[in-house]
Coordinates of C-alpha atoms in Angstrom, one line a residue:
X198 CA -63.9 -61.1 -280.7
X199 CA -60.5 -59.7 -281.8
X200 CA -57.3 -61.0 -280.1
X201 CA -56.7 -57.4 -279.0
X202 CA -59.8 -57.3 -276.8
X203 CA -58.9 -60.7 -275.3
X204 CA -55.5 -59.3 -274.2
X205 CA -57.1 -56.0 -273.0
X206 CA -59.8 -57.5 -270.8
X207 CA -57.2 -59.7 -269.1
X208 CA -55.2 -56.6 -268.1
X209 CA -58.2 -54.8 -266.6
X210 CA -58.7 -57.1 -263.8
X211 CA -55.9 -57.0 -261.3
X212 CA -52.2 -57.2 -260.5
X213 CA -50.1 -59.0 -263.1
X214 CA -46.7 -60.8 -262.9
X215 CA -44.2 -61.5 -265.5
X216 CA -41.6 -64.3 -265.2
X217 CA -39.6 -63.4 -268.3
X218 CA -35.9 -62.9 -268.3
X219 CA -35.2 -59.5 -266.7
X220 CA -32.2 -57.5 -267.9
X221 CA -30.6 -54.3 -266.5
X222 CA -28.3 -53.4 -269.4
X223 CA -29.4 -52.8 -273.0
X224 CA -26.1 -54.3 -274.2
X225 CA -27.3 -57.7 -273.1
X226 CA -30.2 -57.6 -275.6
X227 CA -29.4 -55.1 -278.3
X228 CA -28.4 -57.9 -280.7
X229 CA -31.9 -59.3 -280.7
X230 CA -34.3 -58.5 -283.5
X231 CA -37.7 -57.8 -281.9
X232 CA -41.1 -58.2 -283.5
X233 CA -42.9 -56.2 -280.8
X234 CA -41.7 -53.6 -278.3
X235 CA -43.9 -52.9 -275.3
X236 CA -43.5 -49.5 -273.7
X237 CA -44.3 -50.1 -270.0
X238 CA -44.0 -53.1 -267.8
X239 CA -47.2 -52.5 -265.8
X240 CA -50.5 -54.5 -265.8
X241 CA -51.2 -53.9 -269.5
X242 CA -47.7 -54.3 -270.8
X243 CA -47.0 -57.5 -269.0
X244 CA -50.3 -59.1 -270.0
X245 CA -49.9 -58.3 -273.7
X246 CA -46.3 -59.4 -273.7
X247 CA -47.3 -62.7 -272.2
X248 CA -50.0 -63.3 -274.8
X249 CA -47.8 -62.3 -277.7
X250 CA -45.0 -64.7 -276.6
X251 CA -47.3 -67.6 -276.6
X252 CA -46.3 -67.6 -280.2
X253 CA -42.7 -68.8 -280.1
X254 CA -42.0 -67.1 -283.4
X255 CA -42.4 -63.6 -281.9
X256 CA -39.6 -61.9 -280.0
X257 CA -40.9 -59.3 -277.6
X258 CA -39.1 -56.6 -275.5
X259 CA -40.7 -54.9 -272.6
X260 CA -39.2 -51.5 -271.6
X261 CA -39.9 -50.7 -268.0
X262 CA -38.9 -47.3 -266.6
X263 CA -38.6 -48.5 -263.0
X264 CA -36.5 -51.2 -261.4
X265 CA -37.5 -54.9 -260.9
X266 CA -40.0 -55.7 -258.2
X267 CA -38.1 -58.8 -257.2
X268 CA -37.2 -58.6 -253.5
X269 CA -39.2 -55.4 -253.0
X270 CA -41.1 -56.6 -250.0
X271 CA -43.5 -53.6 -249.8
X272 CA -44.7 -54.4 -253.3
X273 CA -45.6 -58.0 -252.2
X274 CA -47.3 -57.5 -248.8
X275 CA -50.8 -56.1 -249.4
X276 CA -50.8 -54.1 -246.1
X277 CA -47.5 -52.3 -247.0
X278 CA -48.7 -50.8 -250.3
X279 CA -48.8 -47.2 -248.9
X280 CA -45.2 -47.4 -247.8
X281 CA -44.2 -47.4 -251.5
X282 CA -45.7 -44.0 -252.1
X283 CA -43.2 -41.1 -252.1
X284 CA -40.3 -43.6 -252.6
X285 CA -37.9 -44.6 -255.3
X286 CA -40.7 -46.9 -256.6
X287 CA -43.1 -44.0 -257.1
X288 CA -43.0 -41.5 -259.9
X289 CA -43.8 -38.9 -257.2
X290 CA -46.1 -36.9 -259.5
X291 CA -48.3 -34.0 -258.3
X292 CA -51.1 -32.4 -260.2
X293 CA -51.2 -28.8 -261.4
X294 CA -53.1 -26.5 -259.0
X295 CA -56.7 -27.6 -258.9
X296 CA -59.0 -24.6 -259.3
X297 CA -62.0 -26.3 -257.6
X298 CA -59.8 -27.3 -254.6
X299 CA -58.6 -23.9 -253.6
X300 CA -55.7 -24.1 -256.1
X301 CA -54.1 -27.0 -254.1
X302 CA -51.8 -29.4 -256.0
X303 CA -52.6 -33.0 -255.2
X304 CA -50.1 -35.8 -254.8
X305 CA -50.6 -38.4 -257.5
X306 CA -48.9 -41.8 -256.8
X307 CA -48.0 -44.0 -259.8
X308 CA -45.8 -47.1 -259.7
X309 CA -42.3 -46.6 -260.9
X310 CA -41.4 -50.3 -260.7
X311 CA -42.0 -53.5 -262.7
X312 CA -45.7 -54.2 -262.4
X313 CA -46.4 -50.5 -262.6
X314 CA -49.1 -49.2 -260.2
X315 CA -50.3 -52.8 -259.7
X316 CA -47.2 -53.2 -257.6
X317 CA -48.1 -50.3 -255.4
X318 CA -51.9 -50.3 -255.1
X319 CA -54.3 -52.2 -252.8
X320 CA -55.2 -55.1 -255.1
X321 CA -59.0 -54.7 -254.8
X322 CA -60.8 -56.8 -257.5
X323 CA -63.9 -55.4 -259.1
X324 CA -65.2 -55.6 -262.7
X325 CA -67.5 -52.6 -263.0
X326 CA -71.0 -52.5 -264.3
X327 CA -72.4 -54.4 -267.3
X328 CA -73.9 -51.1 -268.5
X329 CA -70.5 -49.5 -268.7
X330 CA -69.1 -52.2 -271.1
X331 CA -72.3 -52.1 -273.2
X332 CA -71.9 -48.4 -273.5
X333 CA -68.3 -48.9 -274.8
X334 CA -69.7 -51.2 -277.4
X335 CA -72.1 -48.5 -278.5
X336 CA -69.5 -45.8 -278.5
X337 CA -67.0 -47.9 -280.5
X338 CA -69.7 -49.6 -282.7
X339 CA -68.0 -52.8 -281.8
X340 CA -70.1 -55.4 -280.0
X341 CA -67.0 -57.2 -278.9
X342 CA -66.7 -54.7 -276.0
X343 CA -70.1 -55.6 -274.6
X344 CA -70.4 -57.3 -271.2
X345 CA -71.8 -60.5 -272.6
X346 CA -69.0 -60.8 -275.1
X347 CA -66.3 -60.0 -272.5
X348 CA -67.7 -62.2 -269.7
X349 CA -65.9 -65.4 -270.9
X350 CA -62.6 -63.5 -270.8
X351 CA -63.2 -62.5 -267.2
X352 CA -63.5 -66.2 -266.6
X353 CA -60.5 -67.0 -268.7
X354 CA -58.4 -64.6 -266.5
X355 CA -59.7 -65.6 -263.0
X356 CA -58.5 -68.3 -260.7
X357 CA -60.7 -68.2 -257.6
X358 CA -58.9 -69.5 -254.6
X359 CA -59.5 -69.9 -250.9
X360 CA -58.6 -66.9 -248.7
X361 CA -55.3 -66.9 -246.8
X362 CA -56.9 -68.1 -243.5
X363 CA -59.0 -70.8 -245.3
X364 CA -62.2 -69.7 -243.6
X365 CA -65.5 -71.0 -244.7
X366 CA -66.7 -68.7 -247.5
X367 CA -70.2 -70.1 -248.0
X368 CA -72.6 -67.2 -248.4
X369 CA -69.8 -64.7 -248.9
X370 CA -69.6 -64.8 -252.7
X371 CA -71.5 -66.1 -255.7
X372 CA -69.7 -69.1 -257.2
X373 CA -71.6 -68.7 -260.5
X374 CA -69.9 -65.4 -261.1
X375 CA -66.3 -66.7 -260.8
X376 CA -63.9 -69.2 -262.4
X377 CA -61.1 -71.3 -260.9
X378 CA -59.1 -72.1 -264.1
X379 CA -57.5 -68.8 -265.0
X380 CA -54.1 -67.4 -264.3
X381 CA -54.9 -64.4 -262.0
X382 CA -55.4 -65.5 -258.4
X383 CA -58.5 -63.9 -256.7
X384 CA -59.8 -64.5 -253.2
X385 CA -61.9 -63.0 -250.4
X386 CA -60.1 -61.1 -247.6
X387 CA -57.9 -63.5 -245.6
X388 CA -58.1 -62.0 -242.1
X389 CA -61.3 -60.8 -240.4
X390 CA -61.6 -57.3 -238.9
X391 CA -63.8 -56.3 -236.0
X392 CA -66.1 -54.2 -238.1
X393 CA -67.0 -56.8 -240.7
X394 CA -70.1 -57.9 -238.9
X395 CA -71.2 -54.4 -238.1
X396 CA -71.0 -53.4 -241.8
X397 CA -73.1 -56.3 -242.9
X398 CA -75.6 -55.8 -240.0
X399 CA -75.9 -52.1 -241.0
X400 CA -76.8 -53.1 -244.6
X401 CA -79.7 -55.2 -243.3
X402 CA -80.8 -52.6 -240.8
X403 CA -80.9 -49.7 -243.2
X404 CA -81.7 -51.4 -246.5
X405 CA -82.5 -49.2 -249.4
X406 CA -79.5 -47.8 -251.1
X407 CA -77.3 -49.6 -248.5
X408 CA -78.7 -53.0 -249.4
X409 CA -76.3 -56.0 -249.2
X410 CA -74.8 -57.2 -252.5
X411 CA -73.4 -60.7 -252.3
X412 CA -71.0 -60.3 -255.2
X413 CA -70.4 -57.0 -257.1
X414 CA -68.4 -58.8 -259.8
X415 CA -71.7 -60.0 -261.4
X416 CA -72.1 -56.9 -263.6
X417 CA -74.4 -55.3 -261.0
X418 CA -72.1 -53.7 -258.4
X419 CA -74.7 -51.7 -256.6
X420 CA -74.9 -52.1 -252.8
X421 CA -72.3 -53.1 -250.2
X422 CA -70.4 -56.4 -250.3
X423 CA -67.9 -57.8 -249.4
X424 CA -48.3 -67.5 -263.6
X425 CA -46.7 -67.0 -266.7
X426 CA -44.3 -69.6 -268.2
X427 CA -40.8 -68.2 -268.6
X428 CA -40.2 -67.9 -272.3
X429 CA -36.9 -67.3 -274.1
X430 CA -38.7 -65.0 -276.6
X431 CA -39.7 -62.5 -273.8
X432 CA -37.2 -60.0 -272.5
X433 CA -37.8 -57.3 -269.9
X434 CA -35.4 -54.4 -269.7
X435 CA -35.8 -52.4 -266.5
X436 CA -34.6 -48.9 -265.6
X437 CA -35.4 -48.0 -269.2
X438 CA -37.5 -44.8 -269.5
X439 CA -39.0 -44.3 -272.9
X440 CA -39.0 -40.7 -274.1
X441 CA -40.6 -40.9 -277.5
X442 CA -41.2 -42.9 -280.7
X443 CA -39.4 -42.0 -283.9
X444 CA -41.0 -41.9 -287.3
X445 CA -39.7 -44.8 -289.5
X446 CA -41.9 -44.4 -292.6
X447 CA -43.7 -41.5 -294.4
X448 CA -46.6 -41.3 -296.6
X449 CA -50.3 -40.5 -295.8
X450 CA -50.1 -42.8 -292.7
X451 CA -46.6 -42.4 -291.1
X452 CA -45.1 -45.3 -289.2
X453 CA -43.4 -45.1 -285.8
X454 CA -41.6 -48.3 -285.0
X455 CA -38.4 -47.1 -283.3
X456 CA -38.4 -46.4 -279.6
X457 CA -36.0 -43.9 -278.0
X458 CA -35.1 -44.4 -274.3
X459 CA -32.5 -43.9 -271.6
X460 CA -31.4 -46.2 -268.8
X461 CA -30.6 -43.6 -266.2
X462 CA -31.2 -39.9 -265.5
X463 CA -28.9 -38.0 -267.8
X464 CA -27.7 -41.2 -269.4
X465 CA -27.2 -41.7 -273.2
X466 CA -30.3 -42.0 -275.4
X467 CA -30.6 -45.4 -277.0
X468 CA -32.9 -46.8 -279.7
X469 CA -34.5 -50.1 -280.5
X470 CA -36.9 -51.0 -283.3
X471 CA -39.8 -53.4 -283.8
X472 CA -40.5 -55.1 -287.1
X473 CA -44.2 -55.3 -286.5
X474 CA -45.6 -53.0 -283.8
X475 CA -44.8 -50.8 -280.9
X476 CA -47.4 -51.2 -278.1
X477 CA -47.6 -48.3 -275.7
X478 CA -48.7 -49.4 -272.3
X479 CA -47.3 -46.7 -270.1
X480 CA -50.6 -45.9 -268.4
X481 CA -53.0 -42.9 -268.5
X482 CA -50.2 -40.5 -267.6
X483 CA -47.3 -42.1 -269.5
X484 CA -49.0 -43.2 -272.7
X485 CA -50.3 -39.8 -273.8
X486 CA -46.9 -38.3 -272.8
X487 CA -45.1 -40.7 -275.1
X488 CA -47.4 -40.0 -278.0
X489 CA -47.1 -36.2 -277.5
X490 CA -43.3 -36.3 -277.3
X491 CA -43.4 -38.3 -280.6
X492 CA -45.3 -35.5 -282.4
X493 CA -48.6 -37.3 -282.2
X494 CA -51.2 -35.0 -280.7
X495 CA -52.8 -31.6 -280.9
X496 CA -50.6 -29.6 -283.2
X497 CA -51.1 -26.3 -281.5
X498 CA -50.0 -27.6 -278.1
X499 CA -47.0 -29.4 -279.6
X500 CA -45.8 -26.3 -281.3
X501 CA -46.3 -24.3 -278.1
X502 CA -43.7 -26.4 -276.4
X503 CA -41.3 -26.8 -279.3
X504 CA -42.2 -30.3 -280.4
X505 CA -42.6 -30.9 -284.2
X506 CA -46.2 -31.9 -285.0
X507 CA -46.2 -35.0 -287.3
X508 CA -49.7 -36.3 -286.8
X509 CA -52.4 -33.8 -285.7
X510 CA -54.5 -35.9 -283.3
X511 CA -56.3 -33.3 -281.1
X512 CA -57.7 -35.8 -278.5
X513 CA -54.3 -37.2 -277.3
X514 CA -54.1 -36.2 -273.6
X515 CA -57.6 -34.9 -273.5
X516 CA -60.7 -36.3 -271.8
X517 CA -58.5 -37.3 -268.8
X518 CA -60.5 -38.4 -265.8
X519 CA -59.7 -39.8 -262.3
X520 CA -61.7 -41.0 -259.3
X521 CA -61.3 -38.3 -256.6
X522 CA -62.0 -39.2 -253.0
X523 CA -62.6 -37.8 -249.6
X524 CA -61.7 -39.7 -246.4
X525 CA -64.2 -39.5 -243.5
X526 CA -62.9 -40.5 -240.1
X527 CA -64.9 -41.2 -236.9
X528 CA -63.4 -41.9 -233.4
X529 CA -64.4 -45.3 -232.1
X530 CA -64.7 -47.1 -228.8
X531 CA -62.1 -49.7 -229.5
X532 CA -58.4 -50.2 -229.9
X533 CA -58.7 -53.1 -232.3
X534 CA -58.2 -50.9 -235.4
X535 CA -55.5 -50.2 -238.0
X536 CA -53.9 -47.8 -235.5
X537 CA -53.1 -50.7 -233.3
X538 CA -51.6 -52.7 -236.2
X539 CA -49.4 -49.8 -237.2
X540 CA -47.8 -49.6 -233.7
X541 CA -44.1 -50.4 -234.4
X542 CA -43.7 -53.4 -232.2
X543 CA -47.0 -54.9 -233.3
X544 CA -46.3 -54.2 -237.0
X545 CA -42.9 -55.9 -236.7
X546 CA -44.5 -59.0 -235.3
X547 CA -47.2 -59.1 -237.9
X548 CA -44.7 -58.7 -240.7
X549 CA -42.7 -61.6 -239.3
X550 CA -45.9 -63.7 -239.3
X551 CA -46.6 -62.8 -242.9
X552 CA -43.1 -63.6 -243.9
X553 CA -43.2 -67.0 -242.2
X554 CA -46.6 -68.3 -243.3
X555 CA -48.5 -65.5 -245.2
X556 CA -51.2 -65.2 -242.6
X557 CA -52.4 -62.4 -240.3
X558 CA -53.6 -58.9 -240.8
X559 CA -50.9 -58.2 -243.4
X560 CA -52.7 -60.4 -245.9
X561 CA -55.4 -57.8 -246.1
X562 CA -55.6 -54.5 -247.9
X563 CA -57.2 -51.3 -246.5
X564 CA -60.8 -52.6 -246.8
X565 CA -62.9 -55.8 -246.7
X566 CA -66.1 -54.1 -247.9
X567 CA -66.9 -51.7 -250.7
X568 CA -70.2 -50.0 -251.5
X569 CA -71.4 -48.8 -254.9
X570 CA -74.3 -46.4 -255.3
X571 CA -76.4 -45.1 -258.2
X572 CA -78.5 -42.0 -257.8
X573 CA -81.8 -42.7 -259.4
X574 CA -82.7 -39.0 -260.0
X575 CA -79.2 -38.0 -261.1
X576 CA -78.8 -35.1 -263.5
X577 CA -79.0 -36.1 -267.2
X578 CA -75.7 -34.2 -267.6
X579 CA -73.9 -36.9 -265.6
X580 CA -72.0 -39.5 -267.7
X581 CA -72.8 -42.6 -265.5
X582 CA -74.7 -44.8 -268.0
X583 CA -77.6 -47.1 -267.4
X584 CA -79.2 -48.0 -264.0
X585 CA -76.3 -50.2 -262.8
X586 CA -73.3 -47.9 -263.2
X587 CA -72.5 -46.3 -259.8
X588 CA -72.1 -42.6 -259.2
X589 CA -70.0 -43.0 -256.1
X590 CA -68.3 -45.6 -253.9
X591 CA -67.6 -46.3 -250.2
X592 CA -64.3 -47.8 -249.2
X593 CA -65.0 -48.9 -245.6
X594 CA -62.0 -49.3 -243.3
X595 CA -61.2 -50.3 -239.8
X596 CA -59.0 -47.3 -239.2
X597 CA -57.6 -44.1 -240.7
X598 CA -56.2 -44.8 -244.2
X599 CA -55.3 -41.2 -245.3
X600 CA -53.3 -39.1 -242.9
X601 CA -55.3 -36.2 -241.3
X602 CA -53.5 -33.7 -239.1
X603 CA -56.8 -32.8 -237.4
X604 CA -57.5 -36.2 -235.8
X605 CA -56.2 -36.9 -232.2
X606 CA -52.8 -38.4 -232.3
X607 CA -53.7 -41.2 -229.9
X608 CA -57.2 -42.0 -231.3
X609 CA -58.6 -45.1 -232.9
X610 CA -60.8 -44.7 -235.9
X611 CA -63.4 -46.1 -238.4
X612 CA -63.4 -44.5 -241.8
X613 CA -65.4 -44.4 -245.0
X614 CA -63.7 -42.9 -248.0
X615 CA -66.2 -41.6 -250.6
X616 CA -65.0 -41.8 -254.1
X617 CA -66.6 -40.2 -257.1
X618 CA -67.1 -42.6 -260.0
X619 CA -67.8 -41.8 -263.7
X620 CA -66.7 -38.2 -263.2
X621 CA -68.2 -35.5 -265.4
X622 CA -65.1 -33.3 -264.9
X623 CA -62.6 -33.8 -267.7
X624 CA -58.9 -32.8 -267.5
X625 CA -55.8 -33.3 -269.5
X626 CA -52.2 -34.5 -269.8
X627 CA -49.9 -32.0 -271.4
X628 CA -46.2 -31.6 -272.0
X629 CA -44.2 -29.3 -269.8
X630 CA -41.4 -28.7 -272.3
X631 CA -39.8 -30.4 -275.4
X632 CA -37.6 -32.5 -273.1
X633 CA -39.2 -35.9 -273.4
X634 CA -38.1 -36.8 -269.9
X635 CA -39.7 -33.9 -268.1
X636 CA -42.6 -34.8 -265.9
X637 CA -45.9 -34.0 -267.7
X638 CA -48.5 -31.5 -266.6
X639 CA -51.2 -33.6 -264.9
X640 CA -54.6 -31.9 -264.6
X641 CA -57.5 -34.1 -263.5
X642 CA -59.7 -31.0 -263.2
X643 CA -61.3 -32.4 -260.0
X644 CA -64.8 -31.2 -259.3
X645 CA -64.7 -28.5 -262.0
X646 CA -68.1 -29.7 -263.3
X647 CA -70.6 -28.9 -260.6
X648 CA -72.5 -32.2 -261.1
X649 CA -69.4 -33.8 -259.5
X650 CA -69.5 -31.4 -256.6
X651 CA -73.2 -32.2 -256.0
X652 CA -72.6 -36.0 -256.1
X653 CA -69.6 -35.7 -253.7
X654 CA -72.0 -33.9 -251.3
X655 CA -74.5 -36.7 -251.7
X656 CA -71.9 -39.3 -251.1
X657 CA -70.6 -37.7 -247.8
X658 CA -74.2 -37.3 -246.5
X659 CA -74.9 -40.9 -247.4
X660 CA -71.8 -42.0 -245.4
X661 CA -73.0 -40.0 -242.4
X662 CA -76.4 -41.7 -242.7
X663 CA -74.8 -45.2 -242.9
X664 CA -73.2 -44.8 -239.5
X665 CA -76.5 -44.0 -237.9
X666 CA -77.5 -47.7 -238.2
X667 CA -78.0 -49.4 -234.8
X668 CA -75.0 -51.6 -235.6
X669 CA -72.7 -48.7 -234.9
X670 CA -74.3 -47.6 -231.5
X671 CA -71.7 -47.5 -228.7
X672 CA -69.0 -48.2 -231.2
X673 CA -68.7 -44.9 -233.1
X674 CA -68.1 -42.0 -230.7
X675 CA -67.9 -38.9 -232.8
X676 CA -66.8 -37.5 -236.2
X677 CA -63.2 -36.3 -236.4
X678 CA -60.6 -34.9 -238.7
X679 CA -62.7 -31.7 -239.4
X680 CA -66.0 -33.6 -240.0
X681 CA -67.1 -32.4 -236.6
X682 CA -67.3 -28.9 -238.0
X683 CA -69.8 -29.8 -240.8
X684 CA -73.0 -28.1 -239.8
X685 CA -74.4 -26.9 -243.1
X686 CA -73.8 -26.8 -246.9
X687 CA -71.1 -24.1 -246.6
X688 CA -69.0 -26.0 -244.1
X689 CA -69.5 -29.3 -246.0
X690 CA -68.3 -27.6 -249.2
X691 CA -65.2 -26.3 -247.3
X692 CA -64.5 -29.8 -246.0
X693 CA -64.7 -31.2 -249.6
X694 CA -62.4 -28.5 -251.0
X695 CA -59.8 -29.1 -248.2
X696 CA -59.8 -32.9 -248.3
X697 CA -60.4 -34.1 -251.8
X698 CA -57.5 -36.1 -253.3
X699 CA -56.9 -38.9 -255.8
X700 CA -58.0 -42.5 -255.5
X701 CA -55.5 -43.5 -258.1
X702 CA -57.7 -44.6 -261.1
X703 CA -56.8 -42.3 -264.0
X704 CA -58.2 -43.2 -267.4
X705 CA -59.4 -42.0 -270.8
X706 CA -56.5 -39.7 -271.9
X707 CA -56.3 -41.7 -275.2
X708 CA -59.9 -42.6 -275.5
X709 CA -61.1 -45.0 -278.1
X710 CA -63.9 -44.2 -280.7
X711 CA -65.3 -46.1 -283.6
X712 CA -63.2 -46.7 -286.7
X713 CA -63.4 -43.8 -289.0
X714 CA -64.5 -41.3 -286.2
X715 CA -63.1 -37.8 -286.5
X716 CA -62.4 -37.7 -282.8
X717 CA -60.7 -40.0 -280.4
X718 CA -57.1 -41.4 -280.3
X719 CA -57.4 -45.1 -281.0
X720 CA -59.8 -47.5 -282.9
X721 CA -61.6 -50.3 -281.0
X722 CA -58.6 -52.6 -281.7
X723 CA -56.2 -50.2 -280.0
X724 CA -54.5 -48.9 -283.1
X725 CA -53.6 -45.2 -283.0
X726 CA -55.6 -43.4 -285.6
X727 CA -53.7 -42.1 -288.7
X728 CA -50.5 -43.9 -287.6
X729 CA -49.0 -47.2 -288.7
X730 CA -47.4 -49.6 -286.3
X731 CA -48.5 -48.2 -282.9
X732 CA -51.2 -49.5 -280.6
X733 CA -52.2 -48.4 -277.1
X734 CA -53.1 -51.1 -274.5
X735 CA -54.0 -49.7 -271.1
X736 CA -56.7 -47.8 -269.2
X737 CA -56.0 -44.6 -271.2
X738 CA -58.2 -45.9 -274.0
X739 CA -61.4 -46.1 -271.8
X740 CA -64.3 -44.4 -273.5
X741 CA -66.2 -42.3 -271.0
X742 CA -69.4 -40.4 -271.9
X743 CA -69.0 -36.7 -272.0
X744 CA -71.1 -34.4 -269.9
X745 CA -72.4 -30.9 -270.1
X746 CA -71.0 -28.4 -267.7
X747 CA -73.5 -27.4 -265.0
X748 CA -72.9 -23.7 -264.2
X749 CA -73.9 -23.6 -260.6
X750 CA -73.2 -25.6 -257.5
X751 CA -76.7 -26.7 -256.7
X752 CA -78.5 -29.2 -254.5
X753 CA -80.3 -30.6 -257.5
X754 CA -79.0 -34.0 -258.4

């Protein structure tokens, strides 16, 4: 197992903190000679910076585009995560118009803050299916990426702790799947919701695809279930947006060990160099953008926007995928829902409770239960691999989690958000211009492959079936938010087109392939192909299976 994979698997799992010295002015650190420069202070960048500086001989600089997350309360309280969107702590991206969504552009929240999107998301901890990791091992011809070889690093990362309310968790998780000696704190939900029992009862009443799964971190997620040492050799420079890497050596394999960045909009461009490597960890949007701006990418595209092509690497920014989702609201016969929690007076009281003793509803995120589902007769064109990799997901919530103008203003709700996993639709990240600080063109190509449209249909119909369980009788009153108008395939399709959005999990825009492969962006060790001194460490290197395009929207799955 290479040290690269050890670092990488730790970053996959959840929110990461860094307790290094944080600076706001380059003048404070420009006298230091750095061995490694990490582009991006998100989950990936912080983990690899921490691991590198375990060696006291290495000096490491992390360049983070956003501000520090210190004292940003909304990045610390799980319940407040959505309040960060469309703020100074969000990149405030939108996609290009989506052809399969009626040419709508979709809001695309990404964290513009130390911690990256891990400082702005919902902190739900899942590992994925063992089949998916084993497939990565096959694609990369590197057994180190297999589930069995990575399992010990999941354990190395995880510190399982009691939930915030210290309730008895017997029978709520599988202790054999978890470890309590790592650095990343993980727990069950710390405050009960009124629907918890109904969800579990429904799994037992319906069975089948809705079967109860005690612990979906086991490598089989199918069913429904429920700090770093401060080091003097680790520096973090915030408010420092990287534009591009500069070529520092020529030859057959050019090197790129100088980083160009600015500390404010319109501010002077500054440069800093690494003696060993530049590690790009700017995420599935930012990492391909940095490479493209550096002249590393498809030569034709680079020339079209006026960027000099130095390394023709066609797959940079291609194969981009994201989990798209549709929120399904139902009116309920209860006022003990998220809508009650969000009432201003109640919300103020609960925030005070969290501030005083870290208890109450604000310790929770938007769900206590997730469901993962594999379609046994799925089209062979779909890239979900093996029998354990899910095609779609349920996010089950005690209220409305995505605003919907069609619901009653005074209603109380139950919702299931259906998310498409392992999408067959492939999009791209492209440059808007030759200005390295221009926002990129983000195209997830949602539902452009008809296999994905079919699976989203199946997912929504499954959610409708789930709420027919006796556990929901006299609780769920009626569908809402436009669902009440779904009467046939045509109206279901219209609902999907009008309501599909992102579930914030973009990947694969710098996908890895085996060493020596003619396609792909990085080798299994994260090194950028045909380039010296540059590595990518984030979810952009995920290696999804490709899928054939299915020409018609069909009921055949």
